[in-house]
PDB file of C-alpha atoms in Angstrom:
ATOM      1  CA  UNK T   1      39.542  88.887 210.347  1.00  0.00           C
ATOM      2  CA  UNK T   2      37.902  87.417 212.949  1.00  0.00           C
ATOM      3  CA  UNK T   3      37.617  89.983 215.230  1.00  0.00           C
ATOM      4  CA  UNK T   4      35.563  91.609 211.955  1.00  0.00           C
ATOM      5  CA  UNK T   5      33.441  88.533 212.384  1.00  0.00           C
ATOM      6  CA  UNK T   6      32.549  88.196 215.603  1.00  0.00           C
ATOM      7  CA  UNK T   7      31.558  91.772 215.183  1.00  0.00           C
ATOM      8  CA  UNK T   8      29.251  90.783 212.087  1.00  0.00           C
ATOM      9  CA  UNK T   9      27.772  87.910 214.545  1.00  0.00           C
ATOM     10  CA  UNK T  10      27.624  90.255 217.496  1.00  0.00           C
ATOM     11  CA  UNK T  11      25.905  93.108 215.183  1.00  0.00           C
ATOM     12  CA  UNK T  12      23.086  90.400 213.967  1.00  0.00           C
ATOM     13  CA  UNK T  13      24.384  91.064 210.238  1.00  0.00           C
ATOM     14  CA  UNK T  14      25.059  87.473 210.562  1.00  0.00           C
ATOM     15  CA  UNK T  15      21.992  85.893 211.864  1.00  0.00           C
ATOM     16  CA  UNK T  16      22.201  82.421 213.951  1.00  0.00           C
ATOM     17  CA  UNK T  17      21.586  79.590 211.806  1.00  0.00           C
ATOM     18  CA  UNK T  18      23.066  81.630 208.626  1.00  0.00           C
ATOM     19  CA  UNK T  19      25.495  80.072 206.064  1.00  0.00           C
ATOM     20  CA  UNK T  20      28.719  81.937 205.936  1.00  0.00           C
ATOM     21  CA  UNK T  21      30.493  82.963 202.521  1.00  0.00           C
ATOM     22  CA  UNK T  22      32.630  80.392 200.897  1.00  0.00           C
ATOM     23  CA  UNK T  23      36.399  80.394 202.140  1.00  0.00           C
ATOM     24  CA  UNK T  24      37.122  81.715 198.707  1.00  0.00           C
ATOM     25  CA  UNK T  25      34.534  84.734 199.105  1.00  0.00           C
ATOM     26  CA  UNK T  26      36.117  85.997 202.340  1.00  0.00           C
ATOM     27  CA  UNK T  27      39.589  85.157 200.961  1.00  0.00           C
ATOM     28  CA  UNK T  28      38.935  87.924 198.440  1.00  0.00           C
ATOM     29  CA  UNK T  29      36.765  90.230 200.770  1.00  0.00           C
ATOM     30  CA  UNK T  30      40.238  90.148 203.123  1.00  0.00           C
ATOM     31  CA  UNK T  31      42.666  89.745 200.761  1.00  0.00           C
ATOM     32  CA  UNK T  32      44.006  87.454 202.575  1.00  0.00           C
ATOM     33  CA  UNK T  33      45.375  83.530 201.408  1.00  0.00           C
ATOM     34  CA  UNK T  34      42.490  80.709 202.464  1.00  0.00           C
ATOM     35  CA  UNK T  35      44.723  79.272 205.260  1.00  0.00           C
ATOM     36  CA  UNK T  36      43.893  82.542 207.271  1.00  0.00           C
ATOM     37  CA  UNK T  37      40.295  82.232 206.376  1.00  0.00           C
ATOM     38  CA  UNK T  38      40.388  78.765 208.030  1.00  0.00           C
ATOM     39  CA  UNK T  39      42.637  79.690 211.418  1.00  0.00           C
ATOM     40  CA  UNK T  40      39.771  82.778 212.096  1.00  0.00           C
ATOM     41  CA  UNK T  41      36.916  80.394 211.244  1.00  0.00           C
ATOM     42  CA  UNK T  42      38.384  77.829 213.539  1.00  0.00           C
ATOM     43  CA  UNK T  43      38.876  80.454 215.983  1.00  0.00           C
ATOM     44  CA  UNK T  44      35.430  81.351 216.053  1.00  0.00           C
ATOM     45  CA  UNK T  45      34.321  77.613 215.761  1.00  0.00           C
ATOM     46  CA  UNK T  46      36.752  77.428 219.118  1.00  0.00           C
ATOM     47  CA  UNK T  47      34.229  80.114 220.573  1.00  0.00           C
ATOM     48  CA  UNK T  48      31.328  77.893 219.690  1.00  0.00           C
ATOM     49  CA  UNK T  49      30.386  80.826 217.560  1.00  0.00           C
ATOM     50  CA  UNK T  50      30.787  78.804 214.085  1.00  0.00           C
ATOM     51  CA  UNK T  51      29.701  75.129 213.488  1.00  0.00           C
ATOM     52  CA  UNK T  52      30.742  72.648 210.484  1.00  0.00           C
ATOM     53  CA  UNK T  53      33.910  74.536 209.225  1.00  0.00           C
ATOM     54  CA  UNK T  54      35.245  72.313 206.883  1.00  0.00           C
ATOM     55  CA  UNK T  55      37.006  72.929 203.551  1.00  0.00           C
ATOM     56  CA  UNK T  56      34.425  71.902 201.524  1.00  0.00           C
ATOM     57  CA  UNK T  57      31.510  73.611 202.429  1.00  0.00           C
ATOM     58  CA  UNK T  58      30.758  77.036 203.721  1.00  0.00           C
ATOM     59  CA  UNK T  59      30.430  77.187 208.096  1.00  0.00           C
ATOM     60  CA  UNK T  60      27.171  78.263 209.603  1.00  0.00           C
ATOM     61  CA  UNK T  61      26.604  80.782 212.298  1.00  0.00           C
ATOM     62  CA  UNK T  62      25.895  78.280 215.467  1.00  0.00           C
ATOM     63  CA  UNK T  63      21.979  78.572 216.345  1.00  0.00           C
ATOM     64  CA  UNK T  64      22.981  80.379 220.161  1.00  0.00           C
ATOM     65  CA  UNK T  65      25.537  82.550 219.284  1.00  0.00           C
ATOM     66  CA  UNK T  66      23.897  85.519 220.903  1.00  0.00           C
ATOM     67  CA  UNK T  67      23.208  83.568 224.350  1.00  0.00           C
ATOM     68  CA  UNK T  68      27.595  82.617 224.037  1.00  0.00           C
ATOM     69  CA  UNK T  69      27.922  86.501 222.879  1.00  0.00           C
ATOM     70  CA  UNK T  70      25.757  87.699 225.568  1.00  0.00           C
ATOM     71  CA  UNK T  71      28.014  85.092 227.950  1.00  0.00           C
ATOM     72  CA  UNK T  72      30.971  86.810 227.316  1.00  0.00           C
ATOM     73  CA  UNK T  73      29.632  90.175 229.029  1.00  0.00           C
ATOM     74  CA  UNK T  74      27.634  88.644 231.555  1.00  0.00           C
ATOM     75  CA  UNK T  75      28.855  88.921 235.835  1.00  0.00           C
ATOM     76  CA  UNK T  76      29.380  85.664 236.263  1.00  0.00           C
ATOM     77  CA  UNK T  77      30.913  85.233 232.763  1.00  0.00           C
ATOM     78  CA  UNK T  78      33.394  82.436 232.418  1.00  0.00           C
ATOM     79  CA  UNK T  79      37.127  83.069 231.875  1.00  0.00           C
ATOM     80  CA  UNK T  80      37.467  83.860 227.940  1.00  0.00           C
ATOM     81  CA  UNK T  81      40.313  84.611 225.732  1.00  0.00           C
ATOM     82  CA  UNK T  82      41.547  88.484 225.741  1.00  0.00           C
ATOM     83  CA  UNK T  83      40.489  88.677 222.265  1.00  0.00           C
ATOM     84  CA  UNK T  84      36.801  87.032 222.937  1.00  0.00           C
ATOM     85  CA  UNK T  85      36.084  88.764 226.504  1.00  0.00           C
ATOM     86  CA  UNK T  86      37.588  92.219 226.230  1.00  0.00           C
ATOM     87  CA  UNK T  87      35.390  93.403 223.394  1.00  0.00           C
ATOM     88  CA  UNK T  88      31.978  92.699 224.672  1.00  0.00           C
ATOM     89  CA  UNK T  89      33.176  94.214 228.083  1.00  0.00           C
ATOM     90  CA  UNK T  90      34.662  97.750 226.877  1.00  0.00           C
ATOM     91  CA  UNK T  91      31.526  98.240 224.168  1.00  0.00           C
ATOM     92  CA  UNK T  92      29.587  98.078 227.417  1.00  0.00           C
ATOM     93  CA  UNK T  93      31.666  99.936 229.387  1.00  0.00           C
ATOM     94  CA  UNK T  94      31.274 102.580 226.599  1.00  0.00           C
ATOM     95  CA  UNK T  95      27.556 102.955 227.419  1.00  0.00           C
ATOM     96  CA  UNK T  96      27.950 105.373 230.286  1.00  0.00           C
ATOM     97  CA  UNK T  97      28.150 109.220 229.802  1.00  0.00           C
ATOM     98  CA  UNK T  98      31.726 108.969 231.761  1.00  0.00           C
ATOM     99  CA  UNK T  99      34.065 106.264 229.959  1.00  0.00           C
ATOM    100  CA  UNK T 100      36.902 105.682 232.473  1.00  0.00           C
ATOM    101  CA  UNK T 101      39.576 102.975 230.946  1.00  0.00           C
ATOM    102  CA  UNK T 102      42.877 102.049 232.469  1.00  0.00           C
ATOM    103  CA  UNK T 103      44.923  99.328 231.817  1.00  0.00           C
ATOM    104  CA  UNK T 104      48.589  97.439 232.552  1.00  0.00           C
ATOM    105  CA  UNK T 105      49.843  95.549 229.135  1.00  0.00           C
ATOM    106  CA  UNK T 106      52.612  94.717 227.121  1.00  0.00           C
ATOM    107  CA  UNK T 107      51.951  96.297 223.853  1.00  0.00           C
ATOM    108  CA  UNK T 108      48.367  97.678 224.010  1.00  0.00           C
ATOM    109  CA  UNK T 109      47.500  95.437 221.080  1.00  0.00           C
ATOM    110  CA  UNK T 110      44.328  93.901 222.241  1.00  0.00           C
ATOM    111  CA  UNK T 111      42.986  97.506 223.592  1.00  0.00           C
ATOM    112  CA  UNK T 112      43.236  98.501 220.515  1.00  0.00           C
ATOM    113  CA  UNK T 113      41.452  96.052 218.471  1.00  0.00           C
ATOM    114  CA  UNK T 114      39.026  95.972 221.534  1.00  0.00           C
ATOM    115  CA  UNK T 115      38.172 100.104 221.867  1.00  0.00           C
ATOM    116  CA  UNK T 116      37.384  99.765 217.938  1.00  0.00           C
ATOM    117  CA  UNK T 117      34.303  98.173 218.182  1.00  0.00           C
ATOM    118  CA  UNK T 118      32.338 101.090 220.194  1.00  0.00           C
ATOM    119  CA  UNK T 119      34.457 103.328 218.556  1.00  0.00           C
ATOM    120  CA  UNK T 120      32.602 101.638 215.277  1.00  0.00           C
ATOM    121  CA  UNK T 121      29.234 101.889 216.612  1.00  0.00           C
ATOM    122  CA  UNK T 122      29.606 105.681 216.977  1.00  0.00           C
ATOM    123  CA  UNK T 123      30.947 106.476 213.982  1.00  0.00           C
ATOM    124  CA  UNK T 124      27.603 104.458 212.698  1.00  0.00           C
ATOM    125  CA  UNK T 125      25.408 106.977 214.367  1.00  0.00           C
ATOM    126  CA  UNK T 126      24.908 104.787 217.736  1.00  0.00           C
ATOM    127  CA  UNK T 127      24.832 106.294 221.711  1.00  0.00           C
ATOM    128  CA  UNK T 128      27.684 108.399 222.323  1.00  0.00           C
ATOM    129  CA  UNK T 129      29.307 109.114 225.982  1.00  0.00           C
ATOM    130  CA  UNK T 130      30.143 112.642 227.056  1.00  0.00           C
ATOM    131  CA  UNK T 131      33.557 111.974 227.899  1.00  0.00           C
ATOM    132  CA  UNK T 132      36.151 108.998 227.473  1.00  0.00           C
ATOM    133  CA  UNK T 133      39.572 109.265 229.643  1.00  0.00           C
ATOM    134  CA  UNK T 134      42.311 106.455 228.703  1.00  0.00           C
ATOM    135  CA  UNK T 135      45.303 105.816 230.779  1.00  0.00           C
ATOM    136  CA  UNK T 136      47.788 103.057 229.857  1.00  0.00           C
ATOM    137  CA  UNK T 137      51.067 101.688 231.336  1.00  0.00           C
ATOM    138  CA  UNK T 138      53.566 100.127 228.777  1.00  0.00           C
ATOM    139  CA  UNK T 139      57.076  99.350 229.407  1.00  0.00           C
ATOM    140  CA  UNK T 140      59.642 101.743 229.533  1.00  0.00           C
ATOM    141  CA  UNK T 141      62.041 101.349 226.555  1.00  0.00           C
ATOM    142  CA  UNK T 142      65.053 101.334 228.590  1.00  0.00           C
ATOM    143  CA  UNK T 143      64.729  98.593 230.837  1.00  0.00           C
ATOM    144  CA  UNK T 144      65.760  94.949 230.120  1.00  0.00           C
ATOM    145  CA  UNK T 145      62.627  92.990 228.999  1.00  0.00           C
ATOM    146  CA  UNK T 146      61.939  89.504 230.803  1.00  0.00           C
ATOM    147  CA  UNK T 147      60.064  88.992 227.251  1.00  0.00           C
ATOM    148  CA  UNK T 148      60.075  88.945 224.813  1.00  0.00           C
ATOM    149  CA  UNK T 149      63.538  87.829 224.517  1.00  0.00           C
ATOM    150  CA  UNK T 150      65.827  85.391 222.158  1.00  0.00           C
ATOM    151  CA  UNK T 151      65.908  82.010 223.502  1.00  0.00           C
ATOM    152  CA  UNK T 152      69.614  82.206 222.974  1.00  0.00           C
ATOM    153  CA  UNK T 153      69.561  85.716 225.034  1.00  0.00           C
ATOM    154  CA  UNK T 154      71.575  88.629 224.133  1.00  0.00           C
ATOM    155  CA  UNK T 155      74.401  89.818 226.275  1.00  0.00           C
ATOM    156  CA  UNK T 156      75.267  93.186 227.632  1.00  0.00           C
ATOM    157  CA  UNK T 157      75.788  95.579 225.328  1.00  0.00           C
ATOM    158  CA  UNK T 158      73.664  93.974 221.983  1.00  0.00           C
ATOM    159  CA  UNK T 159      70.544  95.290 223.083  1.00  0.00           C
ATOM    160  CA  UNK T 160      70.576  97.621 220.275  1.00  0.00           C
ATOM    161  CA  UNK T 161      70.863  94.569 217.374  1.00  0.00           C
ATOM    162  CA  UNK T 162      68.131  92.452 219.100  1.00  0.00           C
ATOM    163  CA  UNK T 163      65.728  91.987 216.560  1.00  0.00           C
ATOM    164  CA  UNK T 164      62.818  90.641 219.379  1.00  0.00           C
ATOM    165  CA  UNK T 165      63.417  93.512 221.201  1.00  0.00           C
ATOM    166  CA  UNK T 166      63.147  96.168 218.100  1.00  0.00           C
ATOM    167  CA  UNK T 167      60.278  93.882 217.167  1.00  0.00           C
ATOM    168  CA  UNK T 168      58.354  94.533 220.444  1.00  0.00           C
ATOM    169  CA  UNK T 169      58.826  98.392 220.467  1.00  0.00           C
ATOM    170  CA  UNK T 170      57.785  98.989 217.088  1.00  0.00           C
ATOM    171  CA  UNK T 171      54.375  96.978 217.973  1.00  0.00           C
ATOM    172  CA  UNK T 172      53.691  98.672 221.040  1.00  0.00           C
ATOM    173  CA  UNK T 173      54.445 102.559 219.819  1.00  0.00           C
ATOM    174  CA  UNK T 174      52.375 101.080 216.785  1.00  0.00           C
ATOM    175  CA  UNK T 175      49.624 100.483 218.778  1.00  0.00           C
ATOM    176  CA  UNK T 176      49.751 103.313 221.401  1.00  0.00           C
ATOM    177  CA  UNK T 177      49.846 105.417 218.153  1.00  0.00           C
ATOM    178  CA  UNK T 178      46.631 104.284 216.642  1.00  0.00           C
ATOM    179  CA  UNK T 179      44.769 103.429 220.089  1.00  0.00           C
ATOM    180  CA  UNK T 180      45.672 107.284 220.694  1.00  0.00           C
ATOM    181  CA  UNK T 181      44.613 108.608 217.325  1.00  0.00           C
ATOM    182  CA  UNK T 182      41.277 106.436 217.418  1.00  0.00           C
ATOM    183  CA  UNK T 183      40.331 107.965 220.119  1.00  0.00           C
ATOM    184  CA  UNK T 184      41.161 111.263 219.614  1.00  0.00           C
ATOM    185  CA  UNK T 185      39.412 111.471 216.352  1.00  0.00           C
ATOM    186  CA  UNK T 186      36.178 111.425 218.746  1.00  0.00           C
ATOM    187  CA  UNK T 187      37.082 114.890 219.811  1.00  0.00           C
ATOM    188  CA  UNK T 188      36.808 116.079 216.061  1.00  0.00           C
ATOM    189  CA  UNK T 189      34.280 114.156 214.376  1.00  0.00           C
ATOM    190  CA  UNK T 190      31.693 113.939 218.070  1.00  0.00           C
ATOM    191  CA  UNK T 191      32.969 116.907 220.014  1.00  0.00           C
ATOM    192  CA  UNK T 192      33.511 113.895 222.978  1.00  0.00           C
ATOM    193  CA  UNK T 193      35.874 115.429 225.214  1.00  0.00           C
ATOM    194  CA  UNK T 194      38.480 112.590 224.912  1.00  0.00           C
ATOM    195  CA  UNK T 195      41.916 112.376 226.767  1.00  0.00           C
ATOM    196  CA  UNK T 196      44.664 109.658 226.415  1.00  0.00           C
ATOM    197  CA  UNK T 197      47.707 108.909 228.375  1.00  0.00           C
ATOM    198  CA  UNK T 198      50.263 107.062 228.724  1.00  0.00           C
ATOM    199  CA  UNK T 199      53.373 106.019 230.911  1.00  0.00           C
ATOM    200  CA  UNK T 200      56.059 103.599 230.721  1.00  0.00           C
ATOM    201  CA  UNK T 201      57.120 100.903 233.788  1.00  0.00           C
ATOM    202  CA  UNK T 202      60.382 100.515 235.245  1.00  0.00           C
ATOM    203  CA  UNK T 203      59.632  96.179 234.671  1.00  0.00           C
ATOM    204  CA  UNK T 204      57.942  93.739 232.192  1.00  0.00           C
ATOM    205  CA  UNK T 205      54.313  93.484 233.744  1.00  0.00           C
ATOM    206  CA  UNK T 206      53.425  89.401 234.478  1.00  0.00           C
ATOM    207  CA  UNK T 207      50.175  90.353 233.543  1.00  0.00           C
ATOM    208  CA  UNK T 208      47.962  92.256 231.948  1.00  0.00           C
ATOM    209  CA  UNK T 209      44.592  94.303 233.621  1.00  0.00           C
ATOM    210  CA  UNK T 210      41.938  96.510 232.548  1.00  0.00           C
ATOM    211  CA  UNK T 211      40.106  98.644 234.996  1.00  0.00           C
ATOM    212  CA  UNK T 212      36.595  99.833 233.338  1.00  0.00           C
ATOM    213  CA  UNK T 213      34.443 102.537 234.839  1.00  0.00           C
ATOM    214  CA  UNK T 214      35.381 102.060 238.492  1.00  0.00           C
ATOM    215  CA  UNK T 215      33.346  99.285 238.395  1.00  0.00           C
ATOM    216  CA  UNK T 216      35.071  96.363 236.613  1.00  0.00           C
ATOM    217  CA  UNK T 217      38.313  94.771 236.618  1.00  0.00           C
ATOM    218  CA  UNK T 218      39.428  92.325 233.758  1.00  0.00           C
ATOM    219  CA  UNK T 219      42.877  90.140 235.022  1.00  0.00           C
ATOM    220  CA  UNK T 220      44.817  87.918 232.703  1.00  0.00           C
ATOM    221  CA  UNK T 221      48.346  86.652 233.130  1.00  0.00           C
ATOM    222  CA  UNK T 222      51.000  86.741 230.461  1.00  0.00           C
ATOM    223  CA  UNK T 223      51.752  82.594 229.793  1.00  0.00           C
ATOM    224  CA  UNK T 224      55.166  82.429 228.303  1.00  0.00           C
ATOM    225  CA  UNK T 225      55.943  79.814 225.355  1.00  0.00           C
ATOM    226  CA  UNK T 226      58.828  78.736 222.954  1.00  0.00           C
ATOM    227  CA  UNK T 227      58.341  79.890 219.311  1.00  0.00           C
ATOM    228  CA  UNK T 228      59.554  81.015 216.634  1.00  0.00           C
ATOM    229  CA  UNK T 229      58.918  83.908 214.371  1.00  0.00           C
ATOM    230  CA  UNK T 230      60.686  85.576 211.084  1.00  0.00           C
ATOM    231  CA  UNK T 231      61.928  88.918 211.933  1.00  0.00           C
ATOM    232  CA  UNK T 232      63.845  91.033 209.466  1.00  0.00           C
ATOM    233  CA  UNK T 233      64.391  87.943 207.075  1.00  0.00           C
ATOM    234  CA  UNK T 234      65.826  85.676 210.053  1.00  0.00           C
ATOM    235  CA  UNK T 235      63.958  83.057 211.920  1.00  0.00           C
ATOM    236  CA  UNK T 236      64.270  82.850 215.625  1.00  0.00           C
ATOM    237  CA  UNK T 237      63.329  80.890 218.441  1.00  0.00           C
ATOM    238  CA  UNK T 238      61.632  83.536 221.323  1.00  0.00           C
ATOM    239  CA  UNK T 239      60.090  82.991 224.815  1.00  0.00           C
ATOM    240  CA  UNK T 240      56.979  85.077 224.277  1.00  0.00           C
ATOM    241  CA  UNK T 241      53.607  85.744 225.657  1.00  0.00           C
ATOM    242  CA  UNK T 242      50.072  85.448 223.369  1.00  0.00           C
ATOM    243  CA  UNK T 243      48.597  88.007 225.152  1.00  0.00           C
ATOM    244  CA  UNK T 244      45.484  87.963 222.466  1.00  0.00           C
ATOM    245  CA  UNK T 245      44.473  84.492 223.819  1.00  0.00           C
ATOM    246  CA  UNK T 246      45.690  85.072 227.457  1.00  0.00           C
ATOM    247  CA  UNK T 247      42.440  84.255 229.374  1.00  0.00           C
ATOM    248  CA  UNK T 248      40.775  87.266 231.014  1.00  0.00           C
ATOM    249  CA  UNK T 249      38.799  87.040 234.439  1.00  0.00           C
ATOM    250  CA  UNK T 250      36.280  89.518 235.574  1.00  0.00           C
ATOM    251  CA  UNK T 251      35.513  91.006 238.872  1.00  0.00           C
ATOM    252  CA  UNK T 252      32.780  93.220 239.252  1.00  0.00           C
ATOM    253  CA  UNK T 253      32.290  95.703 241.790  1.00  0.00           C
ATOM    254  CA  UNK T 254      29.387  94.927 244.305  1.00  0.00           C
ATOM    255  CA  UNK T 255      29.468  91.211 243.220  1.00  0.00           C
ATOM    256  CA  UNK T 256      30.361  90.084 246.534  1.00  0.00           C
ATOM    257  CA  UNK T 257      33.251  90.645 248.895  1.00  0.00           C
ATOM    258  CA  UNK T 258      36.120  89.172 246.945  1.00  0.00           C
ATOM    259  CA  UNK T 259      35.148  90.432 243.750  1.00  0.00           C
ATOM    260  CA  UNK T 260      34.724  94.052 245.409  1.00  0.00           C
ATOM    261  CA  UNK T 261      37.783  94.184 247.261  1.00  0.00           C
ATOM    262  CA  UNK T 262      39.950  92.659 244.239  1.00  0.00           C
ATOM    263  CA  UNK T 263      38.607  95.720 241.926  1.00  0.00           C
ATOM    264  CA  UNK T 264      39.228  98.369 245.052  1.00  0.00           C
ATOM    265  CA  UNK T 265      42.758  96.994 245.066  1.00  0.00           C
ATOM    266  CA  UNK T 266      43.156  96.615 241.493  1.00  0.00           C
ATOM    267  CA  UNK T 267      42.659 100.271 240.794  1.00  0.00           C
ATOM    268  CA  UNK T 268      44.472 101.317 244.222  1.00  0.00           C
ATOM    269  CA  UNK T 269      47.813  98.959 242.340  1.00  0.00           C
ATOM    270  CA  UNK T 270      47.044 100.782 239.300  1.00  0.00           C
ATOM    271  CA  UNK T 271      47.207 104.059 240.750  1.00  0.00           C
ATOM    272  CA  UNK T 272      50.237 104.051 242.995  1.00  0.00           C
ATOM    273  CA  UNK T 273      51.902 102.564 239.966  1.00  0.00           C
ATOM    274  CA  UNK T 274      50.791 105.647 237.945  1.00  0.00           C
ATOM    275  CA  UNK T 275      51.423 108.204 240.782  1.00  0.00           C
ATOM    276  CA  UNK T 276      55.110 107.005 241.655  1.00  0.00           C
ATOM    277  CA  UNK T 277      58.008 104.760 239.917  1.00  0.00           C
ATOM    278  CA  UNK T 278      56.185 105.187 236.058  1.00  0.00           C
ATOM    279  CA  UNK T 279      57.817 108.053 233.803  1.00  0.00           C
ATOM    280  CA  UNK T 280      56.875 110.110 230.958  1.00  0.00           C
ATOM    281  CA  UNK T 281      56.096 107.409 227.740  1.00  0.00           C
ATOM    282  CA  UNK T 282      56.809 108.977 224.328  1.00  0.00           C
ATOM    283  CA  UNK T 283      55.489 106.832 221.041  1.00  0.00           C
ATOM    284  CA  UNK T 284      58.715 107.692 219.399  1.00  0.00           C
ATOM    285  CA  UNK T 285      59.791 105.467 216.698  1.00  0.00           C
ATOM    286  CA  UNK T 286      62.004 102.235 217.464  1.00  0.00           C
ATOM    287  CA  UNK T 287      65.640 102.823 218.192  1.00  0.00           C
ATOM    288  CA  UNK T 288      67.576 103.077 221.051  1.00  0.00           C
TER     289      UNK T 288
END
């Protein structure tokens, strides 16, 4: 939901300065209960896109939410959440004729949400790129995961009745699943020559990358916290990582020395990870 609107603000159909529709109105628009209309308005109100959210009157667009949009993009853009940063930074990337997108992550979640806003302004009759190629590098099903895990941990030979594990699996051939068929639908409905691949790592990446166009390189690390979830009607405590809200930094190619050499080695690390100990990835559903 907020992803939708911070796309709304980023779009101008919500101008700055503009009242936003009651709680109750977007509760029924999203079909969603009001206390997830109020955590994505106060997420957006974090972004100092939204200003006097309060229960008992509708929140207003803040007056310079393009110049905080247009922040997000910018070279010397400050470090943003995944969810905040990434967007703004792929829908550019997506302006070239050549879209070149590779990337390290857990579960591919915020890729996802993140390619569908370009993907969205195609589909609305925007600029189109000739060709879009997508490589990805998830980890391998068989391994032991450093996390998500119980916080009780599960001992050799229970890996197949770990609910956090079966939990994480599902999410990320989930999301592989749709971030592939998104894309691919380009192929059919644009004639964009589209490819997508992935491959699975022998080890639970510390942190996440993107690598966009040659030209960019987006860095977060995975933060690990205590919480606890409900998974198949039982409530657990986990060590997990938010990668949504992990905080991205951007390097830019020809921005100076360091940020040069830290994309050049970026993609380097990306490809010798590709090119030697990954293996074949299959979006097959959970089990084990």
């Amino acid at each position: 939901m907020a992803d939708e609107l911070r796309a709304r603000i980023r779009s101008g159909q919500l101008q700055p300065g503009q009242r936003m529709p009651t709680q109750a109105k977007l509760a029924d628009e999203f079909g969603v209960e009001r206390g997830a209309v109020r955590q994505a308005l106060d997420i957006l109100k974090a972004e100092r896109l939204l200003t006097n959210v309060t229960k008992g009157s509708p929140a207003t667009v803040a007056v310079d939410a393009a110049e905080v949009m247009h922040s997000f993009a910018g070279a010397e853009a400050a470090p943003m959440p995944t969810t905040v940063a990434l967007g703004p930074r792929i829908t550019s990337a997506f302006s070239a004729p050549q879209v070149e997108i590779d990337a390290i992550c857990l579960t591919s979640i915020s890729l996802t949400l993140a390619i569908g806003e370009p993907l969205r302004y195609i589909h609305a009759g925007g600029p189109k790129p000739a060709r879009v190629n997508v490589r990805v590098l998830l980890p391998s099903r068989h391994i032991d995961l450093a996390f998500p895990v119980p916080v009780e941990g599960v001992s050799a030979g229970q890996e197949a009745i770990n609910p956090v594990r079966r939990q994480w699996l599902a999410q990320r051939n989930a999301q592989g699943q749709v971030l592939r068929h998104n894309l691919l639908a380009l192929r059919s409905t644009h004639g964009i020559d589209v490819s997508v691949s992935f491959r699975a790592l022998p080890f639970t990446p510390p942190v996440k990358l993107y690598l966009l166009n040659g030209s960019e390189a987006l860095f977060a690390y995975y933060t690990l916290t205590r919480r606890g979830a409900e998974i198949d009607h039982e409530y657990l405590e986990m060590y997990d990582a938010q990668g949504t809200q992990s905080m991205l930094f951007a390097f830019q190619q020809g921005a100076g020395l360091r940020d040069t050499t830290f994309v050049e080695q970026s993609h380097l690390w990306f490809n010798a990870l590709w090119e030697t100990i990954s293996s074949p990835l299959e979006l097959a559903p959970p089990g084990f």
